[in-house]
Amino acid sequence: MQTPSELAALHLATYAAVPTLYRAPGRVNLIGEHTDYSGGFVMPAAIDFSTLIAISPRTDGRVLAHSINFDEHIDQSIDDLLACRARSWSDYPAGVLWALREKGLDVSAGFSLTIVGNVPLGAGLSSSASVEVATAFAVLGTLAIEMPLSEIALLCQRAENAFVGANVGIMDQFVICCGQQDHAVMIDTRFLTYTLAPIPPEIRIVICNSMVKHSLAEGDGGYNTRRAEMEAGLHILQQHRPEIVALRDATLDDLDRWGSEMSPVSLRRCRHVITEDDRVVAAVEAFNAGDLARFGQLMHQAHASIRDDFEASCPELDILVDLAEQQPGCFGARMTGGGFGGCTVNLVAAEHAAAFVEAMRAGYHAATGITAEIYISRASAGAHMVTI
Ligand code: GLA
C-alpha cells in the first residue's frame, strides 16, 4: 500500500490539487457477535490494517474518486448520488456523502478523493466501515465541521444501511472512530458509551483468514435474514412484555416462557443474542481481571453459540477454531465479524504466536486445501488526520 506521501503525490498528479490525508483502521471483534443491533454489548478493537484517503475540495459540485485498489475512477454529481449506486467500492464513499447531505450538511461544492487500503476485502475485518469512516473524517475535516465521534459512527452506519443496503449495527463504525492503540473497546451499543480495556503485553491478537469471502449486503449471505429471524422472535416477546425494546432487555426466562410461540429458528437466533450479551459482560470482567483462561472459555462458548444457534459460521471457520484450540498458548478462538466466511480471532501467548501461525497455516491447508492468510495484529488507534 502507498505511503501517505506517495498517496498525496498521486492525488496531486490526478487532480492538480494538494490533498489532506486521513486514515481509518479496520476492526476485529474479540467477543459479542450480532448483538449490536439489539442494543447489546460488543468488545472489538481497531487493527493495524487501514484505509488511507487523500481529499481536496472542488467547486463544480462533483465527486471524483479514484480507488487505487480497484484501479477505477468515478465522476458523479453530488446532487445525484443515489443514482450512482453500483454495488461496488464507490458505494461506500458515495453513501457517506449522501448521508452527510441528508443530515443537512452543505457538501454541494464537491470533492476529489484518492482511496487506498490494505484491510482484506470481504474478510469480516470491516473494510467497508473503514472506507466509510475515512470518508466521513476526510469530508468533515475539509469542511472544518466538528462532530462527536458517536454521531460520525451513526452517520456511516446510515450510509451502509440506507445507501449500500446492508442492515448492519453500529459496532464497526463506532470502534473505527473510537479505537485506541493497544486497547480493546467495550461498547454499550444502546447508549453508545464505551470503556477501554488494555490488551496485556503478553498476548497477541492473531487473525486467521479462512479466505472464504462474505458479503453483508442484500441478496448475498445471511446477515439481513438472520437479523429478520431474530426480530420475528423479538416481536413475540414484546407481545408479552412490551417493555422489551430490544433483545438486550430480554432474559433466558422470557425465552423459556414464550419461546415455544416462535419458530424454532427464531428461538435459536434469540437465544444466541441473549446469551452472547451475558458472555460479553463476563468476558470484559475476566479480561480486566487478567483471567485469560476464563476469557478463552467464553470465546469458545461464543463460537459454539454462533455456530449452532445463530448459524453464521461455516465449515472452514469451524476447522480454524478447532485447530486453534489444540495449539499451545492459545487462550481462545472464535469466528469474528458478520460470519458466513471471513476470519477467526485468536488470543495467543506472545511467545507461542510464531509457532501458532505456522501450525495453523499447515493444519488448515491439510484440512481444506486452502492457504489461510494469518495476521498478528496490534490494537490500533481510531480514525485520524495524517500529516506528512
Ligand atoms: C458486521 C456488522 C456489525 C455486526 C457484526 C456481527 O460486522 O457490520 O454491525 O453486526 O457483523 O457482530
Coordinates of C-alpha atoms and ligand atoms in Angstrom, one line a residue:
M1 CA 0.0 0.0 0.0
Q2 CA 1.2 3.5 -0.8
T3 CA 2.7 5.6 2.0
P4 CA 0.9 8.9 2.8
S5 CA 3.5 10.9 0.8
E6 CA 3.1 8.6 -2.2
L7 CA -0.7 8.9 -2.0
A8 CA -0.5 12.7 -1.8
A9 CA 1.8 12.7 -4.9
L10 CA -0.7 10.5 -6.8
H11 CA -3.6 12.8 -5.8
L12 CA -1.7 15.9 -6.9
A13 CA -0.9 14.2 -10.2
T14 CA -4.5 13.2 -10.8
Y15 CA -6.4 16.2 -9.6
A16 CA -3.8 19.0 -9.7
A17 CA -4.6 19.8 -6.1
V18 CA -2.7 19.3 -2.8
P19 CA -4.7 17.0 -0.6
T20 CA -5.2 16.5 3.1
L21 CA -4.9 12.9 4.3
Y22 CA -7.0 10.8 6.7
R23 CA -6.6 7.2 7.9
A24 CA -9.2 4.9 9.3
P25 CA -8.5 1.3 10.6
G26 CA -10.3 -1.9 10.2
R27 CA -11.5 -3.8 13.2
V28 CA -11.6 -7.2 14.8
N29 CA -14.2 -8.3 17.3
L30 CA -13.0 -10.2 20.3
I31 CA -16.5 -11.1 21.6
G32 CA -20.1 -10.0 21.2
E33 CA -21.3 -11.0 17.8
H34 CA -24.7 -10.0 16.3
T35 CA -25.7 -8.2 19.5
D36 CA -25.1 -4.6 18.2
Y37 CA -28.5 -4.2 16.6
S38 CA -30.2 -5.5 19.7
G39 CA -28.8 -2.7 21.9
G40 CA -26.3 -5.2 23.4
F41 CA -22.6 -5.3 24.2
V42 CA -19.6 -5.9 22.0
M43 CA -15.8 -5.9 22.5
P44 CA -13.9 -5.1 19.4
A45 CA -10.5 -3.5 18.7
A46 CA -9.3 -1.3 15.9
I47 CA -6.5 -3.1 14.0
D48 CA -3.4 -2.0 12.1
F49 CA -4.9 -2.6 8.6
S50 CA -6.4 0.7 7.3
T51 CA -7.8 2.8 4.6
L52 CA -6.0 6.0 3.6
I53 CA -7.9 8.8 1.8
A54 CA -6.5 11.9 0.2
I55 CA -9.0 14.7 -0.3
S56 CA -9.2 18.1 -1.8
P57 CA -12.2 20.4 -2.2
R58 CA -13.8 21.1 -5.6
T59 CA -16.1 23.9 -6.8
D60 CA -18.1 22.2 -9.5
G61 CA -20.5 20.1 -7.4
R62 CA -19.0 16.8 -8.4
V63 CA -17.4 13.9 -6.6
L64 CA -14.4 12.5 -8.3
A65 CA -13.0 9.4 -6.6
H66 CA -10.1 7.1 -7.6
S67 CA -9.7 3.7 -6.0
I68 CA -6.2 2.6 -6.2
N69 CA -7.1 -1.0 -5.1
F70 CA -9.7 -1.4 -7.9
D71 CA -7.9 0.9 -10.4
E72 CA -11.2 2.6 -11.1
H73 CA -12.5 6.2 -11.2
I74 CA -15.9 7.7 -10.6
D75 CA -17.2 11.1 -11.5
Q76 CA -20.7 11.9 -10.1
S77 CA -22.8 14.9 -9.5
I78 CA -23.2 15.4 -5.7
D79 CA -26.9 16.1 -6.3
D80 CA -27.4 12.7 -7.9
L81 CA -25.6 10.2 -5.6
L82 CA -28.4 7.7 -5.2
A83 CA -28.5 7.2 -9.0
C84 CA -24.9 6.1 -9.0
R85 CA -25.3 3.1 -6.7
A86 CA -23.2 0.4 -8.3
R87 CA -22.8 -2.3 -5.7
S88 CA -19.1 -1.6 -5.8
W89 CA -16.4 0.1 -3.8
S90 CA -17.7 3.5 -4.8
D91 CA -21.0 3.0 -2.8
Y92 CA -19.1 3.5 0.5
P93 CA -17.7 7.0 -0.2
A94 CA -20.8 8.0 -2.2
G95 CA -23.0 6.6 0.6
V96 CA -21.3 8.7 3.2
L97 CA -21.6 11.9 1.1
W98 CA -25.2 11.1 0.6
A99 CA -25.7 10.6 4.4
L100 CA -23.9 13.9 5.1
R101 CA -26.1 15.7 2.7
E102 CA -29.3 14.1 4.1
K103 CA -28.2 15.3 7.5
G104 CA -28.3 18.8 6.1
L105 CA -24.6 19.5 5.8
D106 CA -23.5 21.6 2.8
V107 CA -21.3 19.2 0.7
S108 CA -22.5 20.9 -2.5
A109 CA -19.1 22.2 -3.7
G110 CA -17.8 18.6 -4.2
F111 CA -14.6 16.7 -3.5
S112 CA -11.8 14.8 -5.2
L113 CA -10.8 11.7 -3.4
T114 CA -8.0 9.1 -3.8
I115 CA -8.5 6.0 -1.8
V116 CA -6.2 3.1 -0.9
G117 CA -6.4 0.4 1.7
N118 CA -5.0 -2.8 3.0
V119 CA -7.9 -4.1 5.0
P120 CA -8.6 -7.5 3.5
L121 CA -11.9 -7.3 1.5
G122 CA -14.8 -9.5 2.4
A123 CA -12.9 -11.0 5.3
G124 CA -15.1 -9.7 8.2
L125 CA -12.5 -7.1 9.2
S126 CA -14.7 -4.1 8.2
S127 CA -13.1 -2.9 5.1
S128 CA -16.4 -1.2 4.3
A129 CA -16.7 0.7 7.5
S130 CA -13.1 1.7 7.3
V131 CA -13.7 3.4 4.0
E132 CA -16.9 5.0 5.3
V133 CA -15.3 6.4 8.4
A134 CA -12.2 7.6 6.5
T135 CA -14.5 9.4 4.0
A136 CA -16.5 11.0 6.8
F137 CA -13.4 12.2 8.6
A138 CA -12.0 13.5 5.3
V139 CA -15.1 15.4 4.3
L140 CA -15.8 16.8 7.8
G141 CA -12.2 17.8 8.1
T142 CA -12.2 19.6 4.8
L143 CA -15.4 21.5 5.7
A144 CA -13.9 22.2 9.2
I145 CA -17.1 20.7 10.8
E146 CA -16.7 19.2 14.3
M147 CA -19.0 16.3 15.0
P148 CA -19.0 13.9 18.1
L149 CA -17.5 10.5 17.2
S150 CA -20.7 8.7 18.0
E151 CA -22.5 10.9 15.5
I152 CA -19.9 10.2 12.8
A153 CA -20.3 6.5 13.5
L154 CA -24.1 6.7 13.2
L155 CA -23.9 8.6 10.0
C156 CA -21.6 6.0 8.5
Q157 CA -24.0 3.3 9.7
R158 CA -26.8 5.1 8.0
A159 CA -24.8 5.2 4.8
E160 CA -24.4 1.4 5.0
N161 CA -28.0 0.7 5.9
A162 CA -29.8 3.1 3.6
F163 CA -27.4 3.5 0.7
V164 CA -25.5 0.3 0.5
G165 CA -28.4 -1.9 1.7
A166 CA -26.6 -3.9 4.5
N167 CA -28.6 -3.7 7.7
V168 CA -25.6 -3.7 9.9
G169 CA -25.3 -2.5 13.6
I170 CA -23.1 0.2 15.0
M171 CA -20.1 -1.8 16.2
D172 CA -17.7 -1.4 13.3
Q173 CA -18.2 2.3 12.6
F174 CA -18.1 3.0 16.3
V175 CA -14.8 1.2 17.1
I176 CA -13.2 2.6 14.0
C177 CA -14.0 6.1 15.3
C178 CA -13.1 5.4 18.9
G179 CA -10.4 2.7 18.9
Q180 CA -7.2 3.3 20.9
Q181 CA -3.8 1.8 20.5
D182 CA -3.2 -1.4 22.5
H183 CA -6.8 -1.4 23.8
A184 CA -10.0 -3.3 23.2
V185 CA -13.2 -1.2 23.4
M186 CA -16.2 -2.5 25.3
I187 CA -19.2 -0.7 23.7
D188 CA -22.7 -0.5 25.0
T189 CA -24.5 -0.2 21.7
R190 CA -27.7 1.1 23.3
F191 CA -26.2 4.1 24.9
L192 CA -23.2 4.4 22.6
T193 CA -20.9 4.6 25.6
Y194 CA -17.6 2.7 25.8
T195 CA -14.8 1.7 28.1
L196 CA -11.2 0.8 27.2
A197 CA -9.6 -2.5 28.2
P198 CA -5.8 -2.5 27.9
I199 CA -4.5 -5.6 26.0
P200 CA -1.9 -7.3 28.1
P201 CA 1.5 -7.1 26.5
E202 CA 2.0 -10.9 26.9
I203 CA -0.8 -11.7 24.4
R204 CA -1.1 -11.3 20.7
I205 CA -4.3 -11.0 18.6
V206 CA -3.9 -13.4 15.8
I207 CA -6.4 -13.2 12.9
C208 CA -6.8 -16.2 10.6
N209 CA -8.4 -15.5 7.3
S210 CA -10.3 -18.6 6.1
M211 CA -10.2 -17.0 2.6
V212 CA -14.0 -17.7 2.3
K213 CA -15.4 -14.3 1.3
H214 CA -18.6 -12.9 2.8
S215 CA -20.8 -10.1 1.9
L216 CA -23.3 -8.3 4.2
A217 CA -25.5 -6.6 1.5
E218 CA -28.9 -7.6 0.3
G219 CA -29.1 -10.8 -1.7
D220 CA -25.7 -12.2 -0.6
G221 CA -25.0 -14.1 2.6
G222 CA -27.3 -14.4 5.5
Y223 CA -26.8 -11.2 7.5
N224 CA -30.1 -9.5 6.8
T225 CA -32.0 -12.8 7.0
R226 CA -30.5 -13.6 10.4
R227 CA -31.5 -10.2 11.6
A228 CA -35.1 -10.6 10.4
E229 CA -35.4 -14.0 12.0
M230 CA -34.2 -12.6 15.3
E231 CA -36.6 -9.7 15.1
A232 CA -39.5 -12.1 14.5
G233 CA -38.7 -13.7 17.8
L234 CA -38.3 -10.3 19.5
H235 CA -41.8 -9.3 18.4
I236 CA -43.3 -12.4 20.1
L237 CA -41.5 -11.5 23.4
Q238 CA -42.8 -7.9 23.0
Q239 CA -46.4 -9.1 22.9
H240 CA -45.9 -10.5 26.4
R241 CA -43.5 -7.9 27.8
P242 CA -44.0 -4.6 26.0
E243 CA -41.1 -3.1 28.0
I244 CA -38.7 -5.2 25.9
V245 CA -37.5 -2.6 23.4
A246 CA -34.6 -4.8 22.1
L247 CA -33.3 -8.2 22.9
R248 CA -30.9 -6.5 25.3
D249 CA -33.9 -6.3 27.6
A250 CA -34.9 -9.9 27.4
T251 CA -33.8 -12.9 29.5
L252 CA -33.5 -16.6 29.1
D253 CA -36.5 -16.9 31.4
D254 CA -38.5 -14.9 28.8
L255 CA -37.4 -17.4 26.2
D256 CA -38.3 -20.4 28.4
R257 CA -41.8 -18.9 28.8
W258 CA -42.6 -17.7 25.3
G259 CA -40.0 -19.3 23.0
S260 CA -42.5 -22.1 22.0
E261 CA -44.6 -19.4 20.3
M262 CA -41.7 -18.6 18.0
S263 CA -40.4 -20.6 15.1
P264 CA -37.5 -22.9 16.2
V265 CA -35.2 -20.8 14.0
S266 CA -36.2 -17.5 15.7
L267 CA -35.8 -19.2 19.1
R268 CA -32.3 -20.1 18.3
R269 CA -31.4 -16.7 16.9
C270 CA -32.8 -15.0 20.1
R271 CA -31.0 -17.5 22.4
H272 CA -27.7 -16.6 20.7
V273 CA -28.2 -12.9 21.2
I274 CA -29.4 -13.1 24.8
T275 CA -26.6 -15.5 25.9
E276 CA -24.0 -13.6 23.9
D277 CA -24.7 -10.4 25.8
D278 CA -24.1 -12.2 29.1
R279 CA -20.9 -13.6 27.7
V280 CA -19.6 -10.2 26.8
V281 CA -20.2 -8.8 30.3
A282 CA -18.4 -11.8 31.8
A283 CA -15.6 -11.6 29.3
V284 CA -14.9 -7.9 30.0
E285 CA -14.7 -8.8 33.7
A286 CA -12.3 -11.7 33.1
F287 CA -10.2 -9.6 30.7
N288 CA -9.8 -6.7 33.2
A289 CA -9.0 -9.2 36.0
G290 CA -6.3 -10.7 33.7
D291 CA -8.1 -14.1 33.7
L292 CA -7.4 -15.0 30.1
A293 CA -8.3 -18.7 30.6
R294 CA -11.8 -17.6 31.5
F295 CA -11.9 -15.2 28.6
G296 CA -10.9 -18.0 26.3
Q297 CA -13.7 -20.3 27.6
L298 CA -16.2 -17.5 26.9
M299 CA -14.8 -17.2 23.3
H300 CA -15.2 -21.0 22.9
Q301 CA -18.9 -20.8 24.1
A302 CA -19.5 -17.7 21.9
H303 CA -18.2 -19.7 18.8
A304 CA -20.5 -22.7 19.7
S305 CA -23.4 -20.3 20.0
I306 CA -22.9 -18.5 16.7
R307 CA -22.3 -21.8 15.0
D308 CA -25.2 -23.8 16.4
D309 CA -27.8 -21.2 17.4
F310 CA -27.1 -18.3 15.1
E311 CA -25.8 -20.5 12.3
A312 CA -23.5 -17.8 10.9
S313 CA -20.3 -19.8 10.9
C314 CA -19.1 -22.1 8.1
P315 CA -17.1 -25.3 8.0
E316 CA -13.8 -23.5 7.3
L317 CA -14.2 -21.2 10.3
D318 CA -15.1 -24.2 12.5
I319 CA -12.0 -26.0 11.3
L320 CA -9.9 -22.9 12.1
V321 CA -11.4 -22.7 15.6
D322 CA -10.9 -26.4 16.4
L323 CA -7.3 -26.3 15.2
A324 CA -6.5 -23.2 17.2
E325 CA -7.9 -24.7 20.4
Q326 CA -5.4 -27.6 20.0
Q327 CA -2.4 -25.2 19.9
P328 CA -0.1 -24.5 22.9
G329 CA -0.5 -20.9 24.2
C330 CA -3.9 -20.3 22.6
F331 CA -6.3 -18.9 25.2
G332 CA -9.3 -18.7 22.9
A333 CA -10.5 -18.7 19.4
R334 CA -13.8 -17.9 17.6
M335 CA -15.1 -16.5 14.3
T336 CA -15.2 -12.7 14.2
G337 CA -17.5 -10.3 12.4
G338 CA -20.7 -10.9 10.5
G339 CA -19.7 -14.5 9.7
F340 CA -20.5 -16.8 6.7
G341 CA -16.8 -16.7 5.9
G342 CA -14.1 -14.3 6.8
C343 CA -11.8 -14.6 9.8
T344 CA -11.3 -16.1 13.2
V345 CA -9.8 -14.2 16.1
N346 CA -7.4 -15.9 18.4
L347 CA -5.8 -14.8 21.7
V348 CA -2.3 -16.3 21.8
A349 CA 0.5 -16.1 24.3
A350 CA 3.2 -13.9 22.7
E351 CA 5.9 -16.5 23.0
H352 CA 3.8 -19.0 21.1
A353 CA 2.5 -16.7 18.4
A354 CA 5.0 -17.6 15.7
A355 CA 4.6 -21.3 16.2
F356 CA 0.8 -20.8 16.3
V357 CA 0.8 -19.1 12.9
E358 CA 2.9 -21.9 11.3
A359 CA 0.7 -24.7 12.8
M360 CA -2.5 -23.0 11.8
R361 CA -1.3 -22.5 8.2
A362 CA -0.2 -26.1 7.9
G363 CA -3.2 -27.6 9.7
Y364 CA -5.8 -25.5 7.7
H365 CA -4.1 -26.4 4.4
A366 CA -4.1 -30.1 5.2
A367 CA -7.8 -30.0 6.2
T368 CA -9.1 -27.8 3.4
G369 CA -6.5 -27.3 0.7
I370 CA -6.8 -23.6 1.2
T371 CA -3.8 -21.4 2.2
A372 CA -5.0 -19.1 5.0
E373 CA -3.7 -15.6 5.4
I374 CA -2.7 -15.1 9.0
Y375 CA -2.0 -11.8 10.6
I376 CA -0.6 -10.9 14.0
S377 CA -2.3 -7.6 14.7
R378 CA -1.9 -4.8 17.3
A379 CA -4.9 -3.0 18.5
S380 CA -4.5 0.4 16.9
A381 CA -5.8 4.0 17.1
G382 CA -9.2 5.1 15.6
A383 CA -9.6 7.3 12.6
H384 CA -7.4 10.5 12.4
M385 CA -5.8 13.0 10.1
V386 CA -2.4 12.1 8.8
T387 CA 0.3 14.7 8.5
I388 CA 3.2 14.2 6.1
Ligands
GLA1 C1 -20.9 -7.0 10.9 C2 -21.8 -5.7 11.1 C3 -21.8 -5.4 12.6 C4 -22.1 -6.6 13.5 C5 -21.3 -7.8 13.1 C6 -21.7 -9.0 13.8 O1 -19.6 -6.7 11.1 O2 -21.3 -4.6 10.4 O3 -22.6 -4.3 12.8 O4 -23.5 -6.8 13.5 O5 -21.4 -8.0 11.7 O6 -21.5 -8.9 15.2

